[in-house]
Short mmCIF file of C-alpha atoms in Angstrom, two decimals:
data_model
loop_
_atom_site.label_atom_id
_atom_site.label_comp_id
_atom_site.label_asym_id
_atom_site.label_seq_id
_atom_site.Cartn_x
_atom_site.Cartn_y
_atom_site.Cartn_z
CA MET A 17 76.21 80.49 105.07
CA LEU A 18 74.42 83.76 105.85
CA PHE A 19 75.64 83.55 109.45
CA VAL A 20 79.26 83.11 108.32
CA ILE A 21 78.94 86.06 105.92
CA THR A 22 77.53 88.28 108.66
CA VAL A 23 80.31 87.34 111.09
CA LEU A 24 82.98 88.01 108.46
CA GLN A 25 81.40 91.32 107.50
CA TYR A 26 82.00 92.71 110.99
CA LEU A 27 85.20 90.77 111.71
CA ILE A 28 87.14 91.86 108.63
CA PRO A 29 87.41 95.57 109.63
CA LEU A 30 88.95 94.48 112.93
CA PHE A 31 91.59 92.50 111.01
CA TYR A 32 92.39 95.54 108.86
CA ILE A 33 92.60 97.84 111.87
CA THR A 34 94.89 95.37 113.69
CA THR A 35 97.10 95.06 110.61
CA THR A 36 97.29 98.85 110.27
CA TRP A 37 98.25 99.05 113.94
CA ARG A 38 101.10 96.58 113.33
CA TYR A 39 102.40 98.69 110.43
CA SER A 40 102.14 101.87 112.52
CA ARG A 41 104.02 100.28 115.43
CA GLU A 42 106.86 99.28 113.12
CA PHE A 43 107.01 102.68 111.37
CA PHE A 44 106.62 105.09 114.30
CA ASP A 45 108.01 103.02 117.21
CA ASN A 46 110.51 100.78 115.39
CA ASP A 47 108.83 97.73 116.93
CA SER A 48 110.78 94.75 115.57
CA ARG A 49 108.04 92.22 116.38
CA SER A 50 105.52 94.19 114.34
CA GLY A 51 108.07 94.45 111.55
CA LYS A 52 108.27 90.65 111.37
CA LEU A 53 104.51 90.05 111.63
CA LYS A 54 102.95 92.88 109.62
CA THR A 55 103.10 91.33 106.14
CA MET A 56 101.73 88.03 107.46
CA TYR A 57 98.87 89.91 109.14
CA LEU A 58 98.05 91.66 105.87
CA GLY A 59 98.20 88.41 103.89
CA VAL A 60 95.79 86.66 106.27
CA THR A 61 93.46 89.67 106.25
CA LEU A 62 93.35 89.77 102.44
CA LEU A 63 92.66 86.02 102.23
CA LEU A 64 89.83 86.37 104.73
CA HIS A 65 88.39 89.31 102.81
CA PHE A 66 88.65 87.39 99.53
CA ALA A 67 86.78 84.47 101.11
CA PHE A 68 84.07 86.91 102.18
CA PHE A 69 83.70 88.13 98.59
CA ILE A 70 83.40 84.56 97.31
CA LEU A 71 80.67 83.74 99.84
CA ARG A 72 78.87 87.04 99.28
CA THR A 73 78.97 86.56 95.50
CA ALA A 74 77.54 83.04 95.87
CA GLU A 75 74.74 84.38 98.05
CA LEU A 76 73.83 87.31 95.75
CA GLN A 77 74.64 85.53 92.46
CA HIS A 78 76.66 88.50 91.33
CA ILE A 79 79.74 90.47 92.44
CA PRO A 80 78.87 92.64 95.48
CA VAL A 81 79.56 96.01 93.83
CA THR A 82 76.05 97.34 93.21
CA SER A 83 75.96 100.12 95.81
CA PRO A 84 78.46 102.93 96.55
CA LEU A 85 79.20 101.46 99.99
CA GLU A 86 79.95 98.02 98.56
CA LEU A 87 82.27 99.66 96.06
CA LEU A 88 84.15 101.28 98.93
CA GLY A 89 84.75 97.85 100.45
CA VAL A 90 86.07 96.39 97.20
CA LEU A 91 88.18 99.51 96.62
CA GLY A 92 89.74 99.07 100.06
CA PHE A 93 90.48 95.44 99.27
CA THR A 94 92.06 96.16 95.87
CA LEU A 95 94.08 99.05 97.35
CA SER A 96 95.47 96.73 100.04
CA GLY A 97 96.10 94.02 97.46
CA ALA A 98 97.94 96.46 95.20
CA TYR A 99 100.03 97.56 98.18
CA ILE A 100 101.11 94.07 99.27
CA PHE A 101 102.01 93.24 95.66
CA THR A 102 104.12 96.41 95.51
CA GLU A 103 105.71 95.61 98.87
CA ILE A 104 106.72 92.14 97.71
CA ILE A 105 108.18 93.09 94.33
CA SER A 106 109.86 96.34 95.44
CA ARG A 107 110.88 95.16 98.95
CA VAL A 108 109.88 98.60 100.23
CA LYS A 109 107.97 97.70 103.38
CA ASN A 110 107.75 100.91 105.38
CA THR A 111 104.92 102.77 103.64
CA GLY A 112 102.12 100.34 104.48
CA PHE A 113 100.62 102.31 107.34
CA PHE A 114 99.70 105.24 105.07
CA VAL A 115 97.96 102.94 102.58
CA LEU A 116 96.25 100.63 105.06
CA ALA A 117 94.89 103.46 107.19
CA ILE A 118 92.83 104.52 104.16
CA SER A 119 91.84 100.94 103.31
CA SER A 120 90.73 100.30 106.89
CA PHE A 121 88.54 103.40 106.87
CA LEU A 122 86.88 102.46 103.55
CA ILE A 123 86.29 98.86 104.59
CA THR A 124 84.90 99.82 107.99
CA LEU A 125 82.40 102.18 106.35
CA SER A 126 81.40 99.49 103.87
CA SER A 127 80.99 96.77 106.50
CA LEU A 128 78.91 98.89 108.84
CA PHE A 129 76.53 100.49 106.34
CA SER A 130 76.31 98.29 103.20
CA PRO A 131 72.81 96.94 102.45
CA SER A 132 72.31 93.25 103.17
CA HIS A 133 69.70 92.62 100.46
CA TYR A 134 68.35 94.34 97.36
CA GLY A 135 66.61 93.44 94.14
CA LEU A 136 68.54 91.59 91.44
CA ASN A 137 69.16 93.34 88.12
CA ASP A 138 69.78 91.13 85.06
CA ILE A 139 72.64 93.40 83.99
CA LEU A 140 74.63 92.17 86.99
CA GLN A 141 74.87 88.69 85.46
CA SER A 142 77.12 89.90 82.63
CA GLU A 143 80.67 88.51 82.59
CA LEU A 144 81.84 91.61 80.73
CA LEU A 145 80.47 93.73 83.57
CA ALA A 146 82.55 91.71 86.04
CA PHE A 147 85.75 92.32 84.04
CA HIS A 148 84.78 95.97 83.59
CA ILE A 149 84.29 96.52 87.33
CA VAL A 150 87.42 94.62 88.38
CA SER A 151 89.53 96.58 85.89
CA ALA A 152 88.02 99.88 87.06
CA LEU A 153 88.64 99.14 90.73
CA LEU A 154 92.19 98.00 90.01
CA GLY A 155 92.83 101.17 88.01
CA TYR A 156 91.44 103.55 90.62
CA SER A 157 93.24 101.67 93.40
CA ALA A 158 96.50 102.06 91.50
CA PHE A 159 95.85 105.80 91.05
CA ALA A 160 95.09 106.10 94.78
CA LEU A 161 98.31 104.24 95.58
CA SER A 162 100.28 106.55 93.27
CA ALA A 163 98.77 109.57 95.04
CA ILE A 164 99.81 108.21 98.45
CA TYR A 165 103.36 107.62 97.24
CA GLY A 166 103.34 111.05 95.59
CA LEU A 167 102.24 112.70 98.82
CA LEU A 168 104.98 110.85 100.74
CA TYR A 169 107.47 112.07 98.11
CA VAL A 170 106.37 115.69 98.68
CA ILE A 171 106.55 115.29 102.46
CA LEU A 172 110.05 113.80 102.30
CA TYR A 173 111.17 116.42 99.77
CA LYS A 174 110.02 119.18 102.11
CA LYS A 175 111.77 117.59 105.10
CA ILE A 176 115.02 117.40 103.17
CA ARG A 177 114.70 121.02 102.06
CA THR A 178 114.01 122.19 105.65
CA ARG A 179 116.53 119.74 107.18
CA THR A 180 113.86 118.18 109.38
CA PHE A 181 115.42 114.80 110.11
CA ASP A 182 112.69 113.29 112.26
CA ASN A 183 111.26 109.77 112.55
CA ILE A 184 109.24 110.09 109.35
CA TYR A 185 112.34 111.17 107.43
CA ARG A 186 114.38 108.27 108.80
CA ASN A 187 111.74 105.60 108.05
CA LEU A 188 110.49 106.63 104.62
CA PRO A 189 112.18 105.23 101.49
CA ASN A 190 114.43 107.62 99.58
CA LEU A 191 113.07 110.02 96.97
CA GLU A 192 114.15 107.82 94.05
CA SER A 193 112.24 104.81 95.43
CA LEU A 194 109.11 106.86 96.07
CA GLU A 195 109.24 108.33 92.56
CA SER A 196 109.64 104.85 91.07
CA LEU A 197 106.70 103.50 93.09
CA THR A 198 104.56 106.47 92.08
CA PHE A 199 105.35 106.07 88.40
CA LYS A 200 104.77 102.30 88.35
CA ALA A 201 101.41 102.70 90.10
CA ILE A 202 100.36 105.27 87.49
CA ILE A 203 101.29 102.86 84.69
CA VAL A 204 99.21 100.06 86.24
CA GLY A 205 96.27 102.43 86.68
CA PHE A 206 96.54 103.72 83.11
CA VAL A 207 96.64 100.21 81.63
CA ALA A 208 93.68 99.12 83.76
CA LEU A 209 91.67 102.20 82.78
CA THR A 210 92.46 101.55 79.11
CA LEU A 211 90.95 98.08 79.58
CA VAL A 212 87.91 99.65 81.32
CA ILE A 213 87.27 101.94 78.35
CA THR A 214 87.74 99.13 75.82
CA ILE A 215 85.34 96.78 77.63
CA GLY A 216 82.91 99.64 78.14
CA PHE A 217 82.65 100.33 74.42
CA VAL A 218 81.85 96.65 73.83
CA TRP A 219 79.50 96.14 76.77
CA LEU A 220 77.62 99.46 76.97
CA PRO A 221 75.54 99.10 73.78
CA GLN A 222 74.44 95.63 74.94
CA ALA A 223 73.45 96.68 78.46
CA PHE A 224 72.16 100.19 77.68
CA PRO A 225 70.94 100.43 74.05
CA GLU A 226 69.91 104.05 74.64
CA ILE A 227 73.27 105.13 76.09
CA SER A 228 74.95 108.26 74.75
CA TYR A 229 78.73 108.43 74.61
CA THR A 230 78.44 112.02 75.80
CA ASP A 231 77.19 110.73 79.17
CA ALA A 232 79.00 112.32 82.14
CA LYS A 233 80.44 108.98 83.32
CA VAL A 234 81.87 108.17 79.86
CA LEU A 235 83.34 111.64 79.39
CA GLY A 236 84.73 111.69 82.95
CA THR A 237 86.47 108.35 82.51
CA PHE A 238 87.97 109.40 79.18
CA PHE A 239 89.16 112.72 80.68
CA ILE A 240 90.94 110.87 83.53
CA TRP A 241 92.55 108.48 81.04
CA LEU A 242 93.71 111.45 78.93
CA LEU A 243 95.12 113.31 81.95
CA TYR A 244 97.30 110.41 83.07
CA GLY A 245 98.22 109.59 79.47
CA ILE A 246 99.55 113.12 78.96
CA GLY A 247 101.55 112.82 82.20
CA LEU A 248 103.14 109.53 81.12
CA ALA A 249 103.96 110.95 77.70
CA ALA A 250 105.49 114.02 79.33
CA LYS A 251 107.75 111.84 81.47
CA LYS A 252 108.99 109.91 78.45
CA PHE A 253 109.43 112.77 75.97
CA VAL A 254 109.82 115.95 78.07
CA GLY A 255 111.72 114.68 81.10
CA PHE A 256 108.76 115.08 83.46
CA GLN A 257 110.04 113.52 86.70
CA GLY A 258 110.73 113.88 90.41
CA ARG A 259 108.47 116.31 92.24
CA ARG A 260 106.42 116.95 89.10
CA ILE A 261 105.42 113.27 88.86
CA ALA A 262 104.51 113.31 92.55
CA ILE A 263 102.29 116.38 92.09
CA LEU A 264 100.72 114.84 88.97
CA SER A 265 99.79 111.74 90.98
CA ILE A 266 98.15 113.84 93.71
CA VAL A 267 96.31 116.24 91.40
CA GLY A 268 95.35 113.38 89.08
CA PHE A 269 93.72 111.42 91.88
CA LEU A 270 91.88 114.49 93.20
CA VAL A 271 90.54 115.12 89.70
CA THR A 272 89.62 111.43 89.43
CA PHE A 273 87.73 111.51 92.73
CA LEU A 274 85.85 114.72 91.90
CA SER A 275 85.08 113.57 88.37
CA MET A 276 83.68 110.23 89.53
CA ALA A 277 81.69 111.84 92.34
CA LEU A 278 80.08 114.39 90.01
CA SER A 279 79.45 111.94 87.18
CA ASN A 280 77.79 109.48 89.58
CA VAL A 281 75.25 112.20 90.35
CA ILE A 282 74.77 113.34 86.74
CA SER A 283 75.21 110.05 84.84
CA GLY A 284 72.15 108.19 83.62
CA PHE A 285 73.61 104.69 84.06
CA HIS A 286 75.96 102.63 86.28
CA LYS A 287 73.13 102.41 88.84
CA PHE A 288 71.98 98.87 89.55
CA TYR A 289 70.37 99.19 92.97
#
């Protein structure tokens, strides 16, 4: 089984890169063959990656999310999964390149540099930890997806204002579709992060009896939740929409990234390796 896992570890990035290439060919070159094949390529790639996680989990006896590089790989997977789900339900299929280029980069880094073995920590056996991690990765993937759609909204908005009717303008969805995708991704991320916080309050005292709720990771997560919550409330009650929602998604994700990066350095827990 170890041989199969090793082969998949280095094969999966090639699948993601090939899939991203198919999406880029369809978007930039209007390649009809790539347009027909791209979703199938992504589906096969995600199934292969999921199989890798199952095998890796069986080998380690816990979910492979115990190092920052492993987290990057799972984040790339959940980001791609969130995208294909959005593509299917919204039928907007011409933004995949921008999402998958990021996923491919994250997964390639993870595959090349993740540790193959490390000591086992009993905390990793917790089922609540598994739900906590999956919810967190889903939430942050949704926020990343919202930021990508928000950035595409800003780019398209600027092209319309400057009357730059190039290939990107012609192939992107309209502003209303991009705003809708941005908003829905924020909702998914907010709900997932709410679940993360709820599970955390139940699980933390069991795993870390000495934990303080003023820990940087706890405060950072709550701040991110509050930021997006205020944005959603503003849309509902103050008419916060359009370009403002797009900017919120971009700024919100930048704040999320910086907050998580800093709290990972300062925080006294969430380190299992």
